[in-house]
Amino acid sequence: MTGHVIGLNLSSSYLYGSFDSNSSLFSLVHLQRLSLSDNNFNYSQIPSSIRNFPSLTHLDLSASFFSGQVPSEVSHLSKLTYLDLCCNIEGPNYDPQRLLKLQPSDMRSLVQNLTSLETLSLSFINISSIIPVSLTNLSFLTSLNIKKCDLFGEFPVRIFNLQNLKVLSVRYNQDLTGYFPEFNQSSPLILLKVAFTRFFGTIPSSIGKLNSLQELDVAQCNFSKGISTSYLTGPIPSWLGNFTKLVYLDFSFNHLNGSIPASFSNLTNLEILYLQSNNLSGVVGFQMFQKAQNLYQLQLGSNSLEFVTEQFSNIMDVTVQQFTVLGLSICNLKEFPYFLRNQTKLERLEIAGNKIHGEVPNWMWNISKETLILVDITDNFLSGELPVVIPWVNLLCLRLSNNIFHGRLPVPPPSLLEYGATNNKFTGEISPLLCNMNSLLYLDLSKNNLSGTLPQCLGNFSDGLILLLLGSNSFHGMMPQSFNNRSSLRMIDVSHNQLQGQLPRSLANCVILEYLVLSNNQFNDVFPIWLGTLPELKLLAMPHNEFYGVIGQSRTNIDFPRLRILDLSYNSFKGEIPPLFPNITVNKSTYMYTYVSYDLNGVSIVRSVAYSITLAIKGLDLHYSKIQEGFAAIDISSNKFEGTIPEFVGNLKELHSLNISSNILNGSIPSSLGNLRNLESLDLSHNMLSGRIPQQLTRLTFLGNFDVSHNNLTGPIPQGTQLTSFNSTSYEGNPGLCGDPLPKCGIQEAPQPPPSTEEDSDSGSAQMLEFDLKFGLAGIGSGFVVGVVLADVAITRWHELFLKIVGMVRLTVWKR
């Protein structure tokens, strides 16, 4: 190599390792073109020695795993016409900490100094700044790609008018605002992508003047007639049919309504069409798209469309495109579309949420055997038995849930990442071949009729397994015993089976476990105090089992550091109530979810599964399919706990539900329970409690359920408070209690008025009003029955009015 080399292309050369300033490469001082793209430099920094190339006009460092700060020396390469630093990431699930970073000052310098730039590609670089207005001075610019750069502020509208600009992509900058100008016919724009930004205003009809436009992407934007709505609204303009050069059109995830214009049949060059997740309606004939013979990705799902196909006597006589992506979920399909029969290149098939009855046709198992990676046929009315072994050899995602399939559970290929088969009628044992799926992330076999013992491999066959949902089957025997210390499990549900024996101590290896539900089995063990070492555990439910014994003291004050929901009901625990909750800290604004994400040929798939819980509220099992992070609950009812209610319970100020009924507790009700200002449900019934109901309980202004029945309580019920709104069943079985709603007290036991402080009457009222407006009341009668826990209580229009009325009533009563 000599110093007279002017061009060097090492792209896709399998280069690996760090790249530093001492490299002999930097002796090539006459270099004008340098490409190192598509290599692996192991997240090393771009060397500052890049300044040694003052004659450089072309620099391509894309997709080569560079990390750290982009050196300011890049902005000194004033002759650059082509600069590509994009995509130094490892697939959609990249680590944001490893992104290239460009300081705002360096971004400004780069734009100001590199005035000859024709191509600028900075996608997936963390810029985190506004876009410099000086970018509008790059008059030679033909291509600007700044996708997912954490840009914010308003996009300079004059950039659209750059006379040479052909390619503009600012997608996935979710805090970037802007609007489209009036376009003129001379604009050379070929590609325009602003998806997943906050662009607002209208889509001007002058966009129809962009005669060269081939790709248009406005998915999930703020386009509307104003900026008050969140998505693109209104009908699809019919003039879009004039864009006969269009090859890519994405209007997905907006609020478009009306029908798909018939003029779409003019888009004969279309290759990709995404219209899913809008409010489109009407009948769509497959014939509308048959002129677009190059169409290979079609997404129409999650609208109110009815997709119809014409039947032909011989499918081989019909010319049908070869699709790679076909999304027809919620399209009112009554049967499998006929044209699927000759599909050999399908990668993703989504026909969930339709009205397809009967068995899966035999020919379905023969289509695209080598290419299919996702099949979603959930939420139909499909029945019959499925093949013992799924024939799609490279499948990554199989969704069969919410149908009526029966027979043996099919075995997918080892490549599978997601397997959902919940709510069917599968029977028999889980095949040991399942243990071959060592890449599995998501396994949901709940709500079937599966039986037998659980394969021991379930604890360790896949280090990446995040969700293991096996509830509501007929499994027996012991849980898998070998959960390894590389476990990624966040969610385990084996409830409603017939599992027995002790809990596997290896569960303590699941250090990121958040959700563990063991309900309604036959486990026979002491309380698993060793689970207290799990730093992320939020929900532990183990009711209706055969757990027993005294729950020992926590070894340290950091056991169960994030536990928010504990259900130990219907077991045989005894002794005093243990202090398992040293500190409940909650985030009140979000719901509890587990997320599973993975890459499907460059497309990021994200699955969210909400945490759910069934709680006993006044003798009824209420199921909450979604729980806010701000909810905390303890249920230790129907055990053999004894002694007094410990004072520490009054320190758990984030509690929303406390049920310690049906034990052998004695002593008085601690006045410290009045500190639990967020409490919505309090059940102390069926114990041996004595003394008076503390006046401090009148501070519990959110109570929707209150039960102290069947104790030995005496004296007057505090009057003029919410406690008198509950009916007499909340107090029955206490012969010494008196006062509304029970018979009046004698003169010697006249009820006392509730305590009133300025703090209670003012700030409390504000809190009550906030609660009334934000959450909801599920009914009125035996107390104000609150929709406990910000769960999935429906709030309808009439319900909102009801809330306002009830809120006024409550303030009138409580501020008496």
Short mmCIF file of C-alpha atoms in Angstrom, two decimals, residues 4 140 239 258 308 317 415 515-516 581 629 691 717 788:
data_model
loop_
_atom_site.label_atom_id
_atom_site.label_comp_id
_atom_site.label_asym_id
_atom_site.label_seq_id
_atom_site.Cartn_x
_atom_site.Cartn_y
_atom_site.Cartn_z
CA HIS A 4 -1.23 7.50 -3.35
CA PHE A 140 -26.65 20.20 -2.96
CA TRP A 239 -56.06 11.53 -5.54
CA GLY A 258 -64.22 5.57 5.10
CA VAL A 308 -63.60 -10.80 -0.11
CA ASP A 317 -55.36 -20.38 -14.03
CA SER A 415 -36.36 -22.31 15.92
CA TYR A 515 -44.78 -12.37 38.78
CA LEU A 516 -45.27 -15.78 40.41
CA PHE A 581 -43.45 -5.53 53.82
CA GLU A 629 -48.36 -0.24 39.29
CA GLY A 691 -62.80 -3.21 71.66
CA ILE A 717 -69.92 2.85 65.09
CA VAL A 788 -60.63 -1.79 43.33
#
